[in-house]
Amino acid sequence: MNSSVNTPEQHADTPLVHPVHKAASTVLVVGSVALDSVETPFGRADEVLGGSGTYFASSASHFAPVQVVGVVGSDYPVDKLAPLEKRGVDLAGLERAEGTSFRWRGRYRHDLNSAETLETHLGVFSHFAPKIPEQFRKAPFVFLANIDPRLQLQVLDQVDSPKLVACDTMNFWIESRRPELIELLGRVDLITLNDGEVRQLTEKANLVHAARWILDRGPKHVIIKKGEHGAFMFTRESVFFAPAYPLEQVFDPTGAGDSFAGGFIGHLASTNDLSDLSMRRAVVVGSAMGSFAVEKFSNTRLLEIGHDDIERRVQEFRQLVAFDSPLNT
Ligand code: AMP
């Protein structure tokens, strides 16, 4: 009987992630570009670069060309966005509107898995209608980051048959825009939610039942993020689970979910492979990117790391879950 398994040692030289290359598809993200003020048990940061679109783009730009659509107010310090442009992120769809920028203030206590929102200031977001520039409409991968579901629907009316549409949301919108969110489920291929959000949306305590509830409404994939406890990917046929990377210190969890999504979609766009195997790899790449995001405030760490750091961490994920079956020996 052949007792060999694919151990990480045997495959340590096989690259699992790909840097941005010519064959990578473009990713369009529509999301918030914010000023965040965050308190964690380890310190605080005021008015730093934040927003679902920003975190996503910082992460996905390691794998594929990224186009951003969003809005900032006339008070936004746009020089803060220069590092993103330096990474090749196309900000041609970022509108500058008269008024104040979107601001989010949050606090994490010792349970770093859940943010307490202290203030959400919509500012120019309250009158925003996304306009997708002509040159962005053909993007094969579209990520509707956490914004008003009414705006997420408006984006779908403007794009030209993407290969994959994924979306995210949060408690704020589940409470205030439930019917629009349910409509959105019928128009996306994949949704990412954390376990609290999935229970709130479906009103089901059991995550398997909750995932099925969502699959019944349209998406073919449901990803449930459980913070430091990893992430599940559900389809009709299968369940996949990846742990979270056991970091010694989580400094600021803000943006982990969007960075996860950036790594996940970025990986798919870089390989153009939507097979089940590739989707599973994408969950691990997403988990690796989420783990980098939380090592420093804002998107600082995401912009410091290079391809080798990402590859090393993804290989460490393989090591984390590799085991041989005792039945094989
Ligand atoms: P995450 O920690 O990945 O769930 O996302 C954190 C980011 O979401 C922060 O940078 C916030 O600026 C942004 N955010 C918070 N609330 C909202 C909201 N209601 N709409 C859009 N973005 C938000």
Short mmCIF file of N, CA and C and ligand atoms in Angstrom, two decimals, residues 31-36 49-55 102-104 108 115 117 119-120 122 125 145-148 168-170 172-173 194 197 225 253-259, ligand 1:
data_model
loop_
_atom_site.label_atom_id
_atom_site.label_comp_id
_atom_site.label_asym_id
_atom_site.label_seq_id
_atom_site.Cartn_x
_atom_site.Cartn_y
_atom_site.Cartn_z
N GLY A 31 -15.55 50.30 -3.02
CA GLY A 31 -15.61 50.22 -1.56
C GLY A 31 -15.35 51.55 -0.91
N SER A 32 -15.27 51.53 0.41
CA SER A 32 -15.03 52.78 1.12
C SER A 32 -13.54 53.11 1.14
N VAL A 33 -13.27 54.40 1.04
CA VAL A 33 -11.91 54.93 1.22
C VAL A 33 -12.07 55.90 2.38
N ALA A 34 -11.52 55.51 3.52
CA ALA A 34 -11.93 56.16 4.77
C ALA A 34 -10.77 56.78 5.53
N LEU A 35 -11.15 57.50 6.56
CA LEU A 35 -10.20 57.88 7.60
C LEU A 35 -10.66 57.15 8.85
N ASP A 36 -9.81 56.29 9.36
CA ASP A 36 -10.17 55.47 10.52
C ASP A 36 -9.48 55.98 11.78
N LEU A 49 -5.30 56.03 7.14
CA LEU A 49 -5.88 55.48 5.91
C LEU A 49 -6.65 54.20 6.23
N GLY A 50 -7.90 54.17 5.82
CA GLY A 50 -8.71 52.98 6.08
C GLY A 50 -9.77 52.84 5.01
N GLY A 51 -10.72 51.96 5.27
CA GLY A 51 -11.80 51.74 4.32
C GLY A 51 -11.68 50.38 3.67
N SER A 52 -12.86 49.80 3.37
CA SER A 52 -12.88 48.46 2.81
C SER A 52 -12.16 48.40 1.46
N GLY A 53 -12.35 49.43 0.63
CA GLY A 53 -11.72 49.45 -0.70
C GLY A 53 -10.21 49.57 -0.59
N THR A 54 -9.76 50.35 0.38
CA THR A 54 -8.33 50.58 0.55
C THR A 54 -7.60 49.30 0.98
N TYR A 55 -8.17 48.63 2.00
CA TYR A 55 -7.54 47.40 2.47
C TYR A 55 -7.54 46.34 1.37
N PHE A 102 -15.71 59.95 4.42
CA PHE A 102 -16.23 58.87 5.26
C PHE A 102 -15.24 58.63 6.40
N ARG A 103 -15.77 58.57 7.63
CA ARG A 103 -14.90 58.29 8.78
C ARG A 103 -15.50 57.17 9.62
N TRP A 104 -14.64 56.30 10.09
CA TRP A 104 -15.09 55.22 10.97
C TRP A 104 -14.21 55.23 12.22
N TYR A 108 -11.37 47.96 19.84
CA TYR A 108 -11.28 46.53 20.14
C TYR A 108 -10.85 46.40 21.58
N ALA A 115 -15.05 44.15 16.45
CA ALA A 115 -14.88 45.59 16.59
C ALA A 115 -16.14 46.19 17.17
N THR A 117 -18.13 49.47 16.96
CA THR A 117 -18.17 50.71 16.19
C THR A 117 -18.59 51.85 17.12
N GLU A 119 -18.38 55.19 15.99
CA GLU A 119 -18.98 56.22 15.14
C GLU A 119 -18.81 55.86 13.67
N THR A 120 -19.88 56.03 12.91
CA THR A 120 -19.81 55.90 11.45
C THR A 120 -20.28 57.22 10.88
N LEU A 122 -20.91 59.00 7.52
CA LEU A 122 -20.95 58.69 6.09
C LEU A 122 -20.40 59.82 5.23
N PHE A 125 -20.30 59.87 1.39
CA PHE A 125 -20.87 58.56 1.03
C PHE A 125 -22.38 58.60 0.95
N ALA A 145 -16.94 45.64 -2.17
CA ALA A 145 -16.53 45.68 -0.77
C ALA A 145 -17.66 46.28 0.06
N ASN A 146 -17.43 46.29 1.36
CA ASN A 146 -18.46 46.70 2.30
C ASN A 146 -18.90 48.16 2.12
N ILE A 147 -19.99 48.35 1.37
CA ILE A 147 -20.64 49.67 1.26
C ILE A 147 -22.15 49.41 1.21
N ASP A 148 -22.92 50.46 1.12
CA ASP A 148 -24.38 50.35 1.03
C ASP A 148 -24.77 49.36 -0.10
N ASP A 168 -19.09 41.69 0.03
CA ASP A 168 -18.92 41.64 1.48
C ASP A 168 -19.99 42.56 2.05
N THR A 169 -20.22 42.48 3.35
CA THR A 169 -21.14 43.43 3.98
C THR A 169 -20.84 43.46 5.48
N MET A 170 -21.66 44.15 6.24
CA MET A 170 -21.45 44.18 7.70
C MET A 170 -22.77 44.44 8.43
N PHE A 172 -23.96 46.85 10.08
CA PHE A 172 -24.58 48.15 9.80
C PHE A 172 -25.58 48.05 8.63
N TRP A 173 -25.19 47.37 7.55
CA TRP A 173 -26.05 47.26 6.36
C TRP A 173 -27.07 46.13 6.51
N ASN A 194 -18.44 37.56 8.28
CA ASN A 194 -17.91 36.91 9.48
C ASN A 194 -19.04 36.15 10.18
N GLU A 197 -21.99 38.19 11.44
CA GLU A 197 -22.83 38.75 10.36
C GLU A 197 -23.70 37.67 9.73
N LYS A 225 -15.85 33.93 7.75
CA LYS A 225 -14.58 34.21 8.44
C LYS A 225 -14.84 34.17 9.94
N PRO A 253 -6.86 44.52 14.43
CA PRO A 253 -7.59 43.64 13.51
C PRO A 253 -8.33 44.36 12.37
N THR A 254 -8.37 45.69 12.39
CA THR A 254 -9.13 46.40 11.35
C THR A 254 -8.61 46.03 9.96
N GLY A 255 -9.54 45.73 9.07
CA GLY A 255 -9.17 45.47 7.69
C GLY A 255 -8.79 44.03 7.40
N ALA A 256 -8.81 43.16 8.42
CA ALA A 256 -8.42 41.77 8.18
C ALA A 256 -9.35 41.13 7.13
N GLY A 257 -10.64 41.41 7.25
CA GLY A 257 -11.61 40.80 6.34
C GLY A 257 -11.41 41.27 4.90
N ASP A 258 -11.16 42.55 4.72
CA ASP A 258 -10.98 43.08 3.36
C ASP A 258 -9.65 42.61 2.78
N SER A 259 -8.66 42.46 3.65
CA SER A 259 -7.35 41.98 3.17
C SER A 259 -7.45 40.50 2.81
P1 AMP B 1 -12.91 44.91 8.22
O1 AMP B 1 -12.15 45.05 9.52
O2 AMP B 1 -12.14 44.20 7.16
O3 AMP B 1 -14.28 44.37 8.37
O4 AMP B 1 -13.12 46.42 7.65
C1 AMP B 1 -12.68 47.56 8.28
C2 AMP B 1 -12.89 48.78 7.40
O5 AMP B 1 -14.28 48.94 7.08
C3 AMP B 1 -12.47 50.06 8.12
O6 AMP B 1 -11.28 50.56 7.53
C4 AMP B 1 -13.65 51.02 7.95
O7 AMP B 1 -13.27 52.27 7.44
C5 AMP B 1 -14.59 50.32 6.99
N1 AMP B 1 -15.99 50.48 7.38
C6 AMP B 1 -16.51 50.46 8.63
N2 AMP B 1 -17.86 50.65 8.60
C7 AMP B 1 -18.21 50.79 7.30
C8 AMP B 1 -19.45 50.99 6.59
N3 AMP B 1 -20.62 51.09 7.25
N4 AMP B 1 -19.41 51.07 5.24
C9 AMP B 1 -18.24 50.94 4.58
N5 AMP B 1 -17.04 50.76 5.16
C10 AMP B 1 -17.00 50.66 6.50
#
